[in-house]
mmCIF file of C-alpha atoms in Angstrom:
data_model
loop_
_atom_site.group_PDB
_atom_site.id
_atom_site.type_symbol
_atom_site.label_atom_id
_atom_site.label_comp_id
_atom_site.label_asym_id
_atom_site.label_seq_id
_atom_site.Cartn_x
_atom_site.Cartn_y
_atom_site.Cartn_z
ATOM 1 C CA MET H 2 125.806 -109.733 60.592
ATOM 2 C CA LYS H 3 122.327 -107.705 61.538
ATOM 3 C CA ASP H 4 120.672 -106.212 58.058
ATOM 4 C CA PHE H 5 120.008 -103.060 57.582
ATOM 5 C CA THR H 6 118.230 -103.073 54.466
ATOM 6 C CA ALA H 7 114.757 -102.563 56.389
ATOM 7 C CA PHE H 8 116.006 -99.388 58.407
ATOM 8 C CA ASP H 9 117.720 -98.490 55.229
ATOM 9 C CA ALA H 10 114.611 -98.007 52.919
ATOM 10 C CA GLN H 11 112.605 -96.040 55.731
ATOM 11 C CA PRO H 12 111.451 -92.573 54.619
ATOM 12 C CA ALA H 13 113.692 -89.973 56.146
ATOM 13 C CA PRO H 14 110.711 -87.761 58.582
ATOM 14 C CA PRO H 15 110.473 -84.672 57.645
ATOM 15 C CA SER H 16 112.436 -81.349 58.975
ATOM 16 C CA ALA H 17 110.687 -78.969 61.258
ATOM 17 C CA LEU H 18 110.478 -76.562 58.311
ATOM 18 C CA THR H 19 108.632 -79.233 56.127
ATOM 19 C CA THR H 20 106.162 -79.178 58.025
ATOM 20 C CA GLU H 21 105.497 -76.196 58.888
ATOM 21 C CA ARG H 22 105.886 -74.996 55.682
ATOM 22 C CA GLN H 23 103.251 -78.120 54.398
ATOM 23 C CA THR H 24 100.685 -76.437 57.778
ATOM 24 C CA LEU H 25 100.947 -72.852 55.792
ATOM 25 C CA ARG H 26 100.512 -73.927 52.055
ATOM 26 C CA ARG H 27 97.127 -76.037 53.803
ATOM 27 C CA GLU H 28 96.266 -72.196 55.179
ATOM 28 C CA LEU H 29 96.852 -70.756 52.608
ATOM 29 C CA ARG H 30 95.218 -72.798 49.667
ATOM 30 C CA ARG H 31 91.931 -72.933 51.802
ATOM 31 C CA ARG H 32 92.299 -69.571 52.107
ATOM 32 C CA ARG H 33 92.060 -68.534 48.096
ATOM 33 C CA ARG H 34 90.164 -71.349 47.471
ATOM 34 C CA ALA H 35 87.128 -69.464 50.087
ATOM 35 C CA LEU H 36 87.288 -65.960 47.238
ATOM 36 C CA THR H 37 83.859 -65.877 46.029
ATOM 37 C CA THR H 38 83.951 -65.798 42.670
ATOM 38 C CA LYS H 39 83.614 -62.188 42.389
ATOM 39 C CA ALA H 40 86.296 -61.595 44.579
ATOM 40 C CA ARG H 41 88.108 -63.448 42.278
ATOM 41 C CA GLN H 42 87.077 -60.752 39.666
ATOM 42 C CA GLN H 43 87.998 -57.514 40.722
ATOM 43 C CA ALA H 44 91.180 -59.356 42.274
ATOM 44 C CA ALA H 45 91.948 -60.579 38.754
ATOM 45 C CA GLU H 46 91.435 -56.877 37.822
ATOM 46 C CA ALA H 47 93.175 -55.070 40.557
ATOM 47 C CA LEU H 48 96.216 -57.487 39.498
ATOM 48 C CA CYS H 49 96.743 -56.651 36.126
ATOM 49 C CA ARG H 50 96.056 -53.114 36.581
ATOM 50 C CA ARG H 51 99.218 -53.364 38.767
ATOM 51 C CA LEU H 52 101.087 -55.448 36.352
ATOM 52 C CA ARG H 53 100.567 -53.545 33.320
ATOM 53 C CA ALA H 54 101.718 -50.058 35.365
ATOM 54 C CA LEU H 55 105.278 -51.901 35.654
ATOM 55 C CA PRO H 56 108.194 -51.204 33.721
ATOM 56 C CA GLU H 57 109.279 -54.644 33.333
ATOM 57 C CA VAL H 58 105.461 -56.332 32.725
ATOM 58 C CA GLN H 59 105.614 -53.113 29.519
ATOM 59 C CA ARG H 60 108.814 -53.555 28.035
ATOM 60 C CA ALA H 61 108.638 -57.045 27.661
ATOM 61 C CA ARG H 62 108.183 -59.269 24.169
ATOM 62 C CA ARG H 63 108.808 -62.343 25.617
ATOM 63 C CA LEU H 64 106.725 -63.573 28.969
ATOM 64 C CA ALA H 65 105.218 -66.985 30.434
ATOM 65 C CA LEU H 66 102.040 -66.882 32.718
ATOM 66 C CA TYR H 67 100.359 -69.679 34.004
ATOM 67 C CA LEU H 68 95.965 -70.368 33.770
ATOM 68 C CA PRO H 69 94.909 -70.198 37.277
ATOM 69 C CA ASN H 70 93.632 -73.614 38.923
ATOM 70 C CA ASP H 71 93.180 -74.216 42.473
ATOM 71 C CA GLY H 72 91.863 -70.581 43.164
ATOM 72 C CA GLU H 73 95.088 -69.275 42.299
ATOM 73 C CA ILE H 74 94.848 -65.396 41.302
ATOM 74 C CA ASP H 75 93.671 -64.935 37.320
ATOM 75 C CA PRO H 76 96.386 -63.137 35.073
ATOM 76 C CA THR H 77 94.598 -64.166 31.769
ATOM 77 C CA PRO H 78 93.140 -60.714 31.335
ATOM 78 C CA LEU H 79 96.113 -59.049 30.510
ATOM 79 C CA MET H 80 96.588 -61.521 27.488
ATOM 80 C CA SER H 81 95.383 -59.653 25.001
ATOM 81 C CA TRP H 82 96.813 -56.371 25.767
ATOM 82 C CA LEU H 83 99.938 -57.817 26.010
ATOM 83 C CA ARG H 84 99.154 -59.312 22.516
ATOM 84 C CA HIS H 85 98.020 -55.502 21.280
ATOM 85 C CA ARG H 86 101.561 -54.703 22.262
ATOM 86 C CA GLY H 87 103.501 -57.436 20.382
ATOM 87 C CA CYS H 88 104.100 -59.546 22.853
ATOM 88 C CA ARG H 89 104.529 -63.165 23.008
ATOM 89 C CA LEU H 90 103.440 -65.398 25.205
ATOM 90 C CA TYR H 91 103.998 -68.922 26.656
ATOM 91 C CA LEU H 92 102.433 -71.285 29.243
ATOM 92 C CA PRO H 93 104.763 -74.132 31.520
ATOM 93 C CA VAL H 94 104.321 -77.842 30.496
ATOM 94 C CA LEU H 95 105.782 -80.464 32.684
ATOM 95 C CA CYS H 96 108.790 -81.688 31.114
ATOM 96 C CA PRO H 97 108.407 -85.278 30.046
ATOM 97 C CA LEU H 98 112.104 -85.959 29.798
ATOM 98 C CA ALA H 99 113.669 -84.575 33.466
ATOM 99 C CA GLU H 100 111.933 -84.854 36.687
ATOM 100 C CA ASN H 101 109.720 -81.228 38.194
ATOM 101 C CA ARG H 102 111.055 -78.969 35.461
ATOM 102 C CA LEU H 103 108.616 -77.070 32.976
ATOM 103 C CA TRP H 104 108.569 -76.150 29.309
ATOM 104 C CA PHE H 105 107.863 -73.214 27.990
ATOM 105 C CA VAL H 106 105.624 -73.889 25.343
ATOM 106 C CA HIS H 107 104.328 -70.659 23.083
ATOM 107 C CA TYR H 108 100.179 -69.897 23.530
ATOM 108 C CA HIS H 109 97.775 -68.798 21.067
ATOM 109 C CA ALA H 110 93.719 -69.255 20.432
ATOM 110 C CA GLY H 111 94.716 -71.951 18.363
ATOM 111 C CA THR H 112 96.799 -74.294 20.682
ATOM 112 C CA PRO H 113 96.171 -77.350 21.203
ATOM 113 C CA MET H 114 95.219 -78.197 24.879
ATOM 114 C CA VAL H 115 95.519 -80.944 27.676
ATOM 115 C CA LYS H 116 94.892 -81.835 31.307
ATOM 116 C CA ASN H 117 98.147 -83.069 33.202
ATOM 117 C CA ARG H 118 98.354 -85.025 35.526
ATOM 118 C CA PHE H 119 97.662 -82.350 38.414
ATOM 119 C CA GLY H 120 94.630 -81.057 36.423
ATOM 120 C CA ILE H 121 95.852 -78.108 35.230
ATOM 121 C CA PRO H 122 95.342 -76.949 31.750
ATOM 122 C CA GLU H 123 98.406 -77.502 29.217
ATOM 123 C CA PRO H 124 99.849 -77.163 25.448
ATOM 124 C CA ASP H 125 99.775 -80.685 24.521
ATOM 125 C CA THR H 126 103.071 -82.310 25.034
ATOM 126 C CA ARG H 127 103.387 -83.160 21.543
ATOM 127 C CA HIS H 128 102.563 -79.624 20.241
ATOM 128 C CA GLY H 129 104.992 -78.607 22.117
ATOM 129 C CA ALA H 130 108.395 -80.545 21.620
ATOM 130 C CA HIS H 131 108.526 -79.041 18.353
ATOM 131 C CA ARG H 132 111.764 -76.782 19.056
ATOM 132 C CA ALA H 133 110.221 -74.033 16.991
ATOM 133 C CA ARG H 134 107.300 -73.534 19.738
ATOM 134 C CA ARG H 135 109.382 -73.340 22.495
ATOM 135 C CA LEU H 136 111.386 -71.459 24.287
ATOM 136 C CA PRO H 137 114.854 -71.746 26.606
ATOM 137 C CA ALA H 138 113.886 -70.343 30.527
ATOM 138 C CA TRP H 139 116.752 -68.419 29.867
ATOM 139 C CA ALA H 140 115.028 -66.624 27.026
ATOM 140 C CA LEU H 141 112.281 -65.522 28.511
ATOM 141 C CA ASP H 142 112.289 -61.512 29.268
ATOM 142 C CA LEU H 143 109.919 -62.310 32.032
ATOM 143 C CA VAL H 144 108.070 -64.807 33.906
ATOM 144 C CA LEU H 145 104.520 -64.404 36.043
ATOM 145 C CA MET H 146 104.898 -67.535 38.192
ATOM 146 C CA PRO H 147 101.475 -67.834 41.161
ATOM 147 C CA LEU H 148 101.992 -68.801 44.453
ATOM 148 C CA VAL H 149 100.449 -69.634 47.204
ATOM 149 C CA GLY H 150 102.011 -67.437 49.996
ATOM 150 C CA PHE H 151 104.175 -64.290 50.598
ATOM 151 C CA ASP H 152 105.371 -61.922 53.303
ATOM 152 C CA PRO H 153 106.517 -57.908 52.859
ATOM 153 C CA ARG H 154 110.158 -59.549 52.981
ATOM 154 C CA GLY H 155 109.455 -61.367 49.088
ATOM 155 C CA GLU H 156 110.262 -64.575 51.026
ATOM 156 C CA ARG H 157 107.671 -66.977 48.775
ATOM 157 C CA LEU H 158 106.126 -70.298 49.376
ATOM 158 C CA GLY H 159 104.794 -72.331 46.239
ATOM 159 C CA MET H 160 102.869 -75.507 45.601
ATOM 160 C CA GLY H 161 106.091 -77.374 47.116
ATOM 161 C CA GLY H 162 106.670 -79.207 43.544
ATOM 162 C CA GLY H 163 109.872 -77.325 43.127
ATOM 163 C CA PHE H 164 109.280 -76.614 39.224
ATOM 164 C CA TYR H 165 109.895 -73.030 39.004
ATOM 165 C CA ASP H 166 112.864 -73.615 41.683
ATOM 166 C CA ARG H 167 114.600 -76.185 39.672
ATOM 167 C CA SER H 168 113.313 -74.512 35.678
ATOM 168 C CA PHE H 169 114.972 -71.605 37.299
ATOM 169 C CA ALA H 170 117.931 -72.100 39.147
ATOM 170 C CA PHE H 171 119.665 -71.162 36.843
ATOM 171 C CA THR H 172 119.190 -67.467 37.698
ATOM 172 C CA ARG H 173 121.845 -67.360 40.905
ATOM 173 C CA GLY H 174 124.389 -66.910 38.411
ATOM 174 C CA PRO H 175 125.629 -65.188 35.422
ATOM 175 C CA GLY H 176 124.127 -64.948 32.271
ATOM 176 C CA PRO H 177 121.254 -63.838 30.897
ATOM 177 C CA ARG H 178 117.820 -64.914 33.016
ATOM 178 C CA PRO H 179 114.081 -63.577 32.956
ATOM 179 C CA ARG H 180 112.740 -61.055 35.710
ATOM 180 C CA LEU H 181 111.005 -63.282 38.017
ATOM 181 C CA ILE H 182 107.800 -61.884 39.697
ATOM 182 C CA GLY H 183 104.725 -63.495 41.775
ATOM 183 C CA VAL H 184 101.219 -63.059 41.762
ATOM 184 C CA ALA H 185 99.149 -63.744 44.272
ATOM 185 C CA HIS H 186 95.482 -62.869 46.172
ATOM 186 C CA ASP H 187 96.466 -59.937 48.995
ATOM 187 C CA CYS H 188 94.573 -62.613 51.200
ATOM 188 C CA GLN H 189 97.749 -65.386 50.953
ATOM 189 C CA ARG H 190 100.337 -62.533 52.684
ATOM 190 C CA VAL H 191 101.050 -63.420 56.582
ATOM 191 C CA GLU H 192 103.824 -61.697 58.366
ATOM 192 C CA ALA H 193 107.246 -64.096 57.865
ATOM 193 C CA LEU H 194 107.871 -67.180 55.835
ATOM 194 C CA PRO H 195 110.424 -69.626 56.658
ATOM 195 C CA SER H 196 112.435 -70.145 53.772
ATOM 196 C CA ALA H 197 114.509 -72.508 52.256
ATOM 197 C CA SER H 198 117.783 -72.617 50.552
ATOM 198 C CA TRP H 199 116.061 -74.200 47.820
ATOM 199 C CA ASP H 200 113.368 -70.572 47.042
ATOM 200 C CA VAL H 201 114.944 -68.827 43.473
ATOM 201 C CA PRO H 202 114.549 -65.113 44.574
ATOM 202 C CA LEU H 203 111.877 -63.031 42.956
ATOM 203 C CA ASP H 204 112.211 -59.923 41.771
ATOM 204 C CA ALA H 205 108.917 -58.478 42.685
ATOM 205 C CA ILE H 206 105.844 -60.124 44.028
ATOM 206 C CA VAL H 207 102.116 -57.769 43.321
ATOM 207 C CA SER H 208 98.854 -58.863 44.491
ATOM 208 C CA ASP H 209 95.782 -57.733 43.892
ATOM 209 C CA ARG H 210 96.258 -54.496 46.341
ATOM 210 C CA ASP H 211 100.150 -54.376 46.400
ATOM 211 C CA VAL H 212 104.096 -54.418 44.890
ATOM 212 C CA ILE H 213 106.371 -55.703 46.724
ATOM 213 C CA ARG H 214 109.789 -54.969 45.910
ATOM 214 C CA PRO H 215 112.637 -57.783 47.402
#
């Protein structure tokens, strides 16, 4: 009898879609990292002006955003304005109990922070483990998601880990759900992105130059 163990252990070759998305991801990350400090600051200010004008942002009382990394556009100038309006802010934390999923932990000036395995600052897991400091994803009003790329149809490209897609897969079904807004530098726009079945649809995409409603 033939032994197929070695054959079965081989990983499946990447699909053409996966390869295309990986190539785009590298190029678009290179574009945003190439921006100067001044250009990033100007983009962050323009982004936050556009966000402040959106009804979803104005109504939000429980909002999740992120701390920028790897050249991502910076939404943090929005924080003081949101807090002044009585909005409670949350940051994503890599969930220690489920692969490639996120917790959303209340964030304020005194929140103890650590770097996760990707080198991104996040609330300390021991701090976020207390349920009083966490909010279920469905209970958020609004989520600002970082994008690697986007197109005029509202298609998006993330970092490839699937953290947001897994965490918000429930938004495809009935029941309460947050509004999902992707944010990015305008230089991350492309004519058309190859979509994947697992991509969770967004309600809007906001860049420093435009607002797209899919």
